[in-house]
Amino acid sequence: MSDSPEVKLKDELAATTRHGLEVLPVAVTDAFERSIEDLRTSGAARGLKVGDDAPDFTLSNQTGDSVTLSEELAHGPVILTFYRGEWCPFCNLELRAYQQLLDRIHEAGARLLAVSPQTPDHSLSIQEKNGLGYHVLSDLHNKVAEKYQLTFRLAEDVQQVYQSIGIALDQFNDDDSWELPVPATYVIDPQGVIRFASVDPDYRTRAEPEDVVRFAERI
């Protein structure tokens, strides 16, 4: 069994948050904070819960091949993680952290699927950039994220902030809706039932991959 990562994801996320506060204009970081708080207080995008049935889906991976959740579950439990896109540094850190644990995931008989609303070209880009050895799926127009009750729309002032720092979601996602999924991670058992769920409106906070994998190992 491979060793656990020496550096926890939460520490890397915290360092990235601190760096953002140092280099981004205050108006930008304030807008991000407002967006997080608005989403938290709205009660929107709370996500499916432990005990819920995981909606089945078929999506294209980074090379255009179709991947179906129920077919993956036929081989064992699935770790399903929703992320925002390759433009998000927090998402890149999370996906790399899971890559470090991929041997353990496979040894447990589990599969790992990462889902975002970006196009397959951008899914391929993030897969190549981070050396990911697992399926990176394109959920165009957030259709699967909606089934998992994870979608929300960025407020217009936050859209302008994103554009001001070069994040053109319409190009990444081929979609001008300005909708994103709340980052979320699920562990789904072979019967299709959600056994672990982590959903947080603060995109700077993610489930610790080590804890997620340890949970999957017990199924």
PDB file of C-alpha atoms in Angstrom:
ATOM      1  CA  MET A   1       0.000   0.000   0.000  1.00  0.00           C
ATOM      2  CA  SER A   2       1.397   3.394  -0.967  1.00  0.00           C
ATOM      3  CA  ASP A   3       2.216   5.980   1.666  1.00  0.00           C
ATOM      4  CA  SER A   4      -0.154   8.818   2.475  1.00  0.00           C
ATOM      5  CA  PRO A   5       0.797  12.294   1.216  1.00  0.00           C
ATOM      6  CA  GLU A   6       3.029  14.114   3.694  1.00  0.00           C
ATOM      7  CA  VAL A   7       1.290  17.450   3.101  1.00  0.00           C
ATOM      8  CA  LYS A   8      -2.435  17.603   3.747  1.00  0.00           C
ATOM      9  CA  LEU A   9      -4.671  19.183   1.139  1.00  0.00           C
ATOM     10  CA  LYS A  10      -6.148  21.569   3.720  1.00  0.00           C
ATOM     11  CA  ASP A  11      -2.684  23.052   4.298  1.00  0.00           C
ATOM     12  CA  GLU A  12      -2.115  23.564   0.575  1.00  0.00           C
ATOM     13  CA  LEU A  13      -5.556  25.147   0.229  1.00  0.00           C
ATOM     14  CA  ALA A  14      -4.850  27.490   3.133  1.00  0.00           C
ATOM     15  CA  ALA A  15      -1.529  28.527   1.585  1.00  0.00           C
ATOM     16  CA  THR A  16      -3.255  29.237  -1.727  1.00  0.00           C
ATOM     17  CA  THR A  17      -5.883  31.329   0.052  1.00  0.00           C
ATOM     18  CA  ARG A  18      -3.168  33.370   1.769  1.00  0.00           C
ATOM     19  CA  HIS A  19      -1.358  33.872  -1.525  1.00  0.00           C
ATOM     20  CA  GLY A  20      -4.553  35.101  -3.162  1.00  0.00           C
ATOM     21  CA  LEU A  21      -5.051  37.667  -0.416  1.00  0.00           C
ATOM     22  CA  GLU A  22      -1.510  38.907  -1.033  1.00  0.00           C
ATOM     23  CA  VAL A  23      -1.637  39.247  -4.817  1.00  0.00           C
ATOM     24  CA  LEU A  24      -5.266  39.948  -5.748  1.00  0.00           C
ATOM     25  CA  PRO A  25      -6.886  43.383  -5.432  1.00  0.00           C
ATOM     26  CA  VAL A  26      -9.003  43.842  -2.322  1.00  0.00           C
ATOM     27  CA  ALA A  27     -12.074  44.449  -4.502  1.00  0.00           C
ATOM     28  CA  VAL A  28     -11.616  40.998  -6.019  1.00  0.00           C
ATOM     29  CA  THR A  29     -11.129  39.124  -2.751  1.00  0.00           C
ATOM     30  CA  ASP A  30     -14.046  40.999  -1.172  1.00  0.00           C
ATOM     31  CA  ALA A  31     -16.281  39.965  -4.079  1.00  0.00           C
ATOM     32  CA  PHE A  32     -15.228  36.352  -3.639  1.00  0.00           C
ATOM     33  CA  GLU A  33     -16.037  36.504   0.079  1.00  0.00           C
ATOM     34  CA  ARG A  34     -19.465  38.014  -0.602  1.00  0.00           C
ATOM     35  CA  SER A  35     -20.196  35.337  -3.168  1.00  0.00           C
ATOM     36  CA  ILE A  36     -19.345  32.570  -0.704  1.00  0.00           C
ATOM     37  CA  GLU A  37     -21.433  34.112   2.065  1.00  0.00           C
ATOM     38  CA  ASP A  38     -24.385  34.748  -0.247  1.00  0.00           C
ATOM     39  CA  LEU A  39     -24.335  31.123  -1.354  1.00  0.00           C
ATOM     40  CA  ARG A  40     -24.056  29.922   2.237  1.00  0.00           C
ATOM     41  CA  THR A  41     -27.007  32.002   3.463  1.00  0.00           C
ATOM     42  CA  SER A  42     -29.200  31.316   0.429  1.00  0.00           C
ATOM     43  CA  GLY A  43     -29.446  27.624   1.195  1.00  0.00           C
ATOM     44  CA  ALA A  44     -29.034  26.835  -2.495  1.00  0.00           C
ATOM     45  CA  ALA A  45     -26.870  24.030  -3.854  1.00  0.00           C
ATOM     46  CA  ARG A  46     -26.849  21.997  -0.657  1.00  0.00           C
ATOM     47  CA  GLY A  47     -26.233  18.765  -2.542  1.00  0.00           C
ATOM     48  CA  LEU A  48     -27.496  15.223  -2.109  1.00  0.00           C
ATOM     49  CA  LYS A  49     -26.995  13.636   1.291  1.00  0.00           C
ATOM     50  CA  VAL A  50     -25.762  10.366   2.772  1.00  0.00           C
ATOM     51  CA  GLY A  51     -28.402   7.713   2.174  1.00  0.00           C
ATOM     52  CA  ASP A  52     -29.651   9.249  -1.074  1.00  0.00           C
ATOM     53  CA  ASP A  53     -29.519   7.250  -4.290  1.00  0.00           C
ATOM     54  CA  ALA A  54     -26.801   8.562  -6.596  1.00  0.00           C
ATOM     55  CA  PRO A  55     -28.317   9.562  -9.954  1.00  0.00           C
ATOM     56  CA  ASP A  56     -26.832   7.561 -12.801  1.00  0.00           C
ATOM     57  CA  PHE A  57     -25.189   9.380 -15.694  1.00  0.00           C
ATOM     58  CA  THR A  58     -23.064   8.980 -18.789  1.00  0.00           C
ATOM     59  CA  LEU A  59     -20.473  11.661 -19.582  1.00  0.00           C
ATOM     60  CA  SER A  60     -17.515  12.002 -21.929  1.00  0.00           C
ATOM     61  CA  ASN A  61     -14.042  11.849 -20.446  1.00  0.00           C
ATOM     62  CA  GLN A  62     -10.981  13.843 -21.459  1.00  0.00           C
ATOM     63  CA  THR A  63     -10.427  11.720 -24.580  1.00  0.00           C
ATOM     64  CA  GLY A  64     -14.081  11.637 -25.656  1.00  0.00           C
ATOM     65  CA  ASP A  65     -14.887   8.155 -24.352  1.00  0.00           C
ATOM     66  CA  SER A  66     -18.220   7.640 -22.599  1.00  0.00           C
ATOM     67  CA  VAL A  67     -18.146   6.794 -18.898  1.00  0.00           C
ATOM     68  CA  THR A  68     -21.280   5.580 -17.093  1.00  0.00           C
ATOM     69  CA  LEU A  69     -21.538   5.685 -13.313  1.00  0.00           C
ATOM     70  CA  SER A  70     -23.506   2.436 -12.983  1.00  0.00           C
ATOM     71  CA  GLU A  71     -20.913   0.596 -15.071  1.00  0.00           C
ATOM     72  CA  GLU A  72     -18.127   1.901 -12.840  1.00  0.00           C
ATOM     73  CA  LEU A  73     -20.098   0.834  -9.748  1.00  0.00           C
ATOM     74  CA  ALA A  74     -20.264  -2.714 -11.130  1.00  0.00           C
ATOM     75  CA  HIS A  75     -16.568  -2.958 -10.237  1.00  0.00           C
ATOM     76  CA  GLY A  76     -16.808  -1.479  -6.724  1.00  0.00           C
ATOM     77  CA  PRO A  77     -17.363   1.812  -4.907  1.00  0.00           C
ATOM     78  CA  VAL A  78     -16.873   5.117  -6.712  1.00  0.00           C
ATOM     79  CA  ILE A  79     -15.347   8.332  -5.417  1.00  0.00           C
ATOM     80  CA  LEU A  80     -17.150  11.088  -7.315  1.00  0.00           C
ATOM     81  CA  THR A  81     -15.799  14.612  -7.034  1.00  0.00           C
ATOM     82  CA  PHE A  82     -17.283  17.730  -8.613  1.00  0.00           C
ATOM     83  CA  TYR A  83     -14.877  20.608  -9.257  1.00  0.00           C
ATOM     84  CA  ARG A  84     -15.190  24.047 -10.866  1.00  0.00           C
ATOM     85  CA  GLY A  85     -12.607  23.959 -13.665  1.00  0.00           C
ATOM     86  CA  GLU A  86      -8.971  24.094 -14.693  1.00  0.00           C
ATOM     87  CA  TRP A  87      -8.889  27.845 -13.965  1.00  0.00           C
ATOM     88  CA  CYS A  88      -9.431  27.170 -10.239  1.00  0.00           C
ATOM     89  CA  PRO A  89      -6.148  26.670  -8.321  1.00  0.00           C
ATOM     90  CA  PHE A  90      -7.973  24.971  -5.455  1.00  0.00           C
ATOM     91  CA  CYS A  91      -9.418  22.401  -7.858  1.00  0.00           C
ATOM     92  CA  ASN A  92      -5.996  21.643  -9.322  1.00  0.00           C
ATOM     93  CA  LEU A  93      -4.616  21.007  -5.841  1.00  0.00           C
ATOM     94  CA  GLU A  94      -7.501  18.679  -5.030  1.00  0.00           C
ATOM     95  CA  LEU A  95      -7.181  16.664  -8.231  1.00  0.00           C
ATOM     96  CA  ARG A  96      -3.425  16.266  -7.730  1.00  0.00           C
ATOM     97  CA  ALA A  97      -4.003  15.103  -4.165  1.00  0.00           C
ATOM     98  CA  TYR A  98      -6.300  12.343  -5.409  1.00  0.00           C
ATOM     99  CA  GLN A  99      -3.721  11.350  -8.008  1.00  0.00           C
ATOM    100  CA  GLN A 100      -1.239  10.735  -5.185  1.00  0.00           C
ATOM    101  CA  LEU A 101      -3.723   8.295  -3.649  1.00  0.00           C
ATOM    102  CA  LEU A 102      -4.763   6.584  -6.873  1.00  0.00           C
ATOM    103  CA  ASP A 103      -2.899   3.340  -6.146  1.00  0.00           C
ATOM    104  CA  ARG A 104      -4.719   2.998  -2.826  1.00  0.00           C
ATOM    105  CA  ILE A 105      -8.041   3.731  -4.504  1.00  0.00           C
ATOM    106  CA  HIS A 106      -7.445   0.961  -7.022  1.00  0.00           C
ATOM    107  CA  GLU A 107      -6.197  -1.438  -4.336  1.00  0.00           C
ATOM    108  CA  ALA A 108      -9.517  -0.902  -2.551  1.00  0.00           C
ATOM    109  CA  GLY A 109     -11.349  -1.922  -5.725  1.00  0.00           C
ATOM    110  CA  ALA A 110     -12.722   1.601  -6.094  1.00  0.00           C
ATOM    111  CA  ARG A 111     -12.908   4.011  -9.021  1.00  0.00           C
ATOM    112  CA  LEU A 112     -12.366   7.779  -9.101  1.00  0.00           C
ATOM    113  CA  LEU A 113     -14.375  10.156 -11.299  1.00  0.00           C
ATOM    114  CA  ALA A 114     -13.860  13.938 -11.456  1.00  0.00           C
ATOM    115  CA  VAL A 115     -16.625  16.080 -12.983  1.00  0.00           C
ATOM    116  CA  SER A 116     -16.726  19.720 -14.101  1.00  0.00           C
ATOM    117  CA  PRO A 117     -18.832  21.764 -16.549  1.00  0.00           C
ATOM    118  CA  GLN A 118     -15.879  22.549 -18.802  1.00  0.00           C
ATOM    119  CA  THR A 119     -15.532  21.203 -22.328  1.00  0.00           C
ATOM    120  CA  PRO A 120     -13.566  18.008 -23.091  1.00  0.00           C
ATOM    121  CA  ASP A 121     -10.643  20.079 -24.431  1.00  0.00           C
ATOM    122  CA  HIS A 122     -10.278  21.785 -21.061  1.00  0.00           C
ATOM    123  CA  SER A 123     -10.762  18.475 -19.250  1.00  0.00           C
ATOM    124  CA  LEU A 124      -7.875  17.116 -21.312  1.00  0.00           C
ATOM    125  CA  SER A 125      -5.816  20.190 -20.442  1.00  0.00           C
ATOM    126  CA  ILE A 126      -6.248  19.757 -16.688  1.00  0.00           C
ATOM    127  CA  GLN A 127      -5.606  16.018 -16.977  1.00  0.00           C
ATOM    128  CA  GLU A 128      -2.341  16.559 -18.843  1.00  0.00           C
ATOM    129  CA  LYS A 129      -1.216  19.480 -16.678  1.00  0.00           C
ATOM    130  CA  ASN A 130      -1.630  17.478 -13.475  1.00  0.00           C
ATOM    131  CA  GLY A 131      -0.707  14.022 -14.800  1.00  0.00           C
ATOM    132  CA  LEU A 132      -4.043  12.543 -13.768  1.00  0.00           C
ATOM    133  CA  GLY A 133      -4.532   8.820 -14.291  1.00  0.00           C
ATOM    134  CA  TYR A 134      -8.289   8.767 -13.844  1.00  0.00           C
ATOM    135  CA  HIS A 135     -11.420   9.859 -15.704  1.00  0.00           C
ATOM    136  CA  VAL A 136     -11.934  13.633 -15.938  1.00  0.00           C
ATOM    137  CA  LEU A 137     -15.505  14.086 -17.142  1.00  0.00           C
ATOM    138  CA  SER A 138     -17.245  16.965 -18.918  1.00  0.00           C
ATOM    139  CA  ASP A 139     -20.689  17.783 -17.559  1.00  0.00           C
ATOM    140  CA  LEU A 140     -21.766  20.279 -20.194  1.00  0.00           C
ATOM    141  CA  HIS A 141     -24.439  22.714 -18.969  1.00  0.00           C
ATOM    142  CA  ASN A 142     -24.153  21.186 -15.474  1.00  0.00           C
ATOM    143  CA  LYS A 143     -26.847  18.618 -16.207  1.00  0.00           C
ATOM    144  CA  VAL A 144     -25.412  16.014 -13.832  1.00  0.00           C
ATOM    145  CA  ALA A 145     -24.497  18.594 -11.183  1.00  0.00           C
ATOM    146  CA  GLU A 146     -28.146  19.677 -11.220  1.00  0.00           C
ATOM    147  CA  LYS A 147     -29.231  16.106 -10.465  1.00  0.00           C
ATOM    148  CA  TYR A 148     -26.883  16.166  -7.473  1.00  0.00           C
ATOM    149  CA  GLN A 149     -28.359  19.554  -6.417  1.00  0.00           C
ATOM    150  CA  LEU A 150     -25.023  21.354  -6.672  1.00  0.00           C
ATOM    151  CA  THR A 151     -25.534  24.141  -9.212  1.00  0.00           C
ATOM    152  CA  PHE A 152     -25.714  27.872  -8.609  1.00  0.00           C
ATOM    153  CA  ARG A 153     -25.388  31.008 -10.733  1.00  0.00           C
ATOM    154  CA  LEU A 154     -22.723  33.621 -10.076  1.00  0.00           C
ATOM    155  CA  ALA A 155     -24.130  37.087  -9.349  1.00  0.00           C
ATOM    156  CA  GLU A 156     -23.554  39.677 -12.070  1.00  0.00           C
ATOM    157  CA  ASP A 157     -21.026  41.674 -10.028  1.00  0.00           C
ATOM    158  CA  VAL A 158     -19.037  38.482  -9.415  1.00  0.00           C
ATOM    159  CA  GLN A 159     -19.216  37.641 -13.120  1.00  0.00           C
ATOM    160  CA  GLN A 160     -17.542  40.979 -13.819  1.00  0.00           C
ATOM    161  CA  VAL A 161     -14.832  40.223 -11.272  1.00  0.00           C
ATOM    162  CA  TYR A 162     -14.139  36.855 -12.892  1.00  0.00           C
ATOM    163  CA  GLN A 163     -13.842  38.519 -16.279  1.00  0.00           C
ATOM    164  CA  SER A 164     -11.513  41.182 -14.871  1.00  0.00           C
ATOM    165  CA  ILE A 165      -8.980  38.528 -13.839  1.00  0.00           C
ATOM    166  CA  GLY A 166      -9.230  36.563 -17.080  1.00  0.00           C
ATOM    167  CA  ILE A 167     -11.642  33.798 -16.104  1.00  0.00           C
ATOM    168  CA  ALA A 168     -13.952  33.525 -19.110  1.00  0.00           C
ATOM    169  CA  LEU A 169     -16.382  30.820 -18.075  1.00  0.00           C
ATOM    170  CA  ASP A 170     -18.232  31.055 -21.380  1.00  0.00           C
ATOM    171  CA  GLN A 171     -15.054  29.874 -23.119  1.00  0.00           C
ATOM    172  CA  PHE A 172     -14.112  27.199 -20.589  1.00  0.00           C
ATOM    173  CA  ASN A 173     -17.635  25.779 -20.486  1.00  0.00           C
ATOM    174  CA  ASP A 174     -18.996  26.760 -23.922  1.00  0.00           C
ATOM    175  CA  ASP A 175     -21.953  28.102 -21.958  1.00  0.00           C
ATOM    176  CA  ASP A 176     -22.939  31.663 -21.073  1.00  0.00           C
ATOM    177  CA  SER A 177     -25.131  30.740 -18.089  1.00  0.00           C
ATOM    178  CA  TRP A 178     -22.419  31.537 -15.495  1.00  0.00           C
ATOM    179  CA  GLU A 179     -23.499  28.470 -13.564  1.00  0.00           C
ATOM    180  CA  LEU A 180     -21.044  26.399 -11.562  1.00  0.00           C
ATOM    181  CA  PRO A 181     -21.223  23.382  -9.282  1.00  0.00           C
ATOM    182  CA  VAL A 182     -20.426  23.761  -5.614  1.00  0.00           C
ATOM    183  CA  PRO A 183     -17.313  21.610  -5.102  1.00  0.00           C
ATOM    184  CA  ALA A 184     -18.471  18.300  -3.653  1.00  0.00           C
ATOM    185  CA  THR A 185     -17.160  14.806  -3.055  1.00  0.00           C
ATOM    186  CA  TYR A 186     -19.203  11.635  -2.689  1.00  0.00           C
ATOM    187  CA  VAL A 187     -18.388   8.015  -1.982  1.00  0.00           C
ATOM    188  CA  ILE A 188     -21.006   5.796  -3.611  1.00  0.00           C
ATOM    189  CA  ASP A 189     -21.350   2.113  -2.758  1.00  0.00           C
ATOM    190  CA  PRO A 190     -21.818  -0.569  -5.442  1.00  0.00           C
ATOM    191  CA  GLN A 191     -25.591  -0.473  -4.873  1.00  0.00           C
ATOM    192  CA  GLY A 192     -25.620   3.179  -5.937  1.00  0.00           C
ATOM    193  CA  VAL A 193     -26.208   4.648  -2.473  1.00  0.00           C
ATOM    194  CA  ILE A 194     -24.274   7.681  -1.258  1.00  0.00           C
ATOM    195  CA  ARG A 195     -22.284   6.630   1.807  1.00  0.00           C
ATOM    196  CA  PHE A 196     -20.130   9.752   2.232  1.00  0.00           C
ATOM    197  CA  ALA A 197     -20.932  13.330   1.223  1.00  0.00           C
ATOM    198  CA  SER A 198     -18.942  16.547   1.509  1.00  0.00           C
ATOM    199  CA  VAL A 199     -20.501  19.725   0.094  1.00  0.00           C
ATOM    200  CA  ASP A 200     -19.279  23.194   1.077  1.00  0.00           C
ATOM    201  CA  PRO A 201     -20.239  26.566  -0.441  1.00  0.00           C
ATOM    202  CA  ASP A 202     -16.712  27.766   0.306  1.00  0.00           C
ATOM    203  CA  TYR A 203     -14.687  26.523  -2.673  1.00  0.00           C
ATOM    204  CA  ARG A 204     -11.503  26.930  -0.602  1.00  0.00           C
ATOM    205  CA  THR A 205     -12.615  24.051   1.625  1.00  0.00           C
ATOM    206  CA  ARG A 206     -12.553  20.458   0.385  1.00  0.00           C
ATOM    207  CA  ALA A 207     -12.841  17.027   1.931  1.00  0.00           C
ATOM    208  CA  GLU A 208      -9.407  15.683   2.818  1.00  0.00           C
ATOM    209  CA  PRO A 209      -8.653  13.046   0.140  1.00  0.00           C
ATOM    210  CA  GLU A 210      -6.935  10.806   2.682  1.00  0.00           C
ATOM    211  CA  ASP A 211     -10.169  10.675   4.715  1.00  0.00           C
ATOM    212  CA  VAL A 212     -12.266  10.030   1.602  1.00  0.00           C
ATOM    213  CA  VAL A 213     -10.048   7.174   0.458  1.00  0.00           C
ATOM    214  CA  ARG A 214      -9.973   5.665   3.939  1.00  0.00           C
ATOM    215  CA  PHE A 215     -13.778   5.678   3.911  1.00  0.00           C
ATOM    216  CA  ALA A 216     -13.886   4.004   0.491  1.00  0.00           C
ATOM    217  CA  GLU A 217     -11.479   1.335   1.724  1.00  0.00           C
ATOM    218  CA  ARG A 218     -14.027   0.305   4.374  1.00  0.00           C
ATOM    219  CA  ILE A 219     -16.842  -0.336   1.889  1.00  0.00           C
TER     220      ILE A 219
END
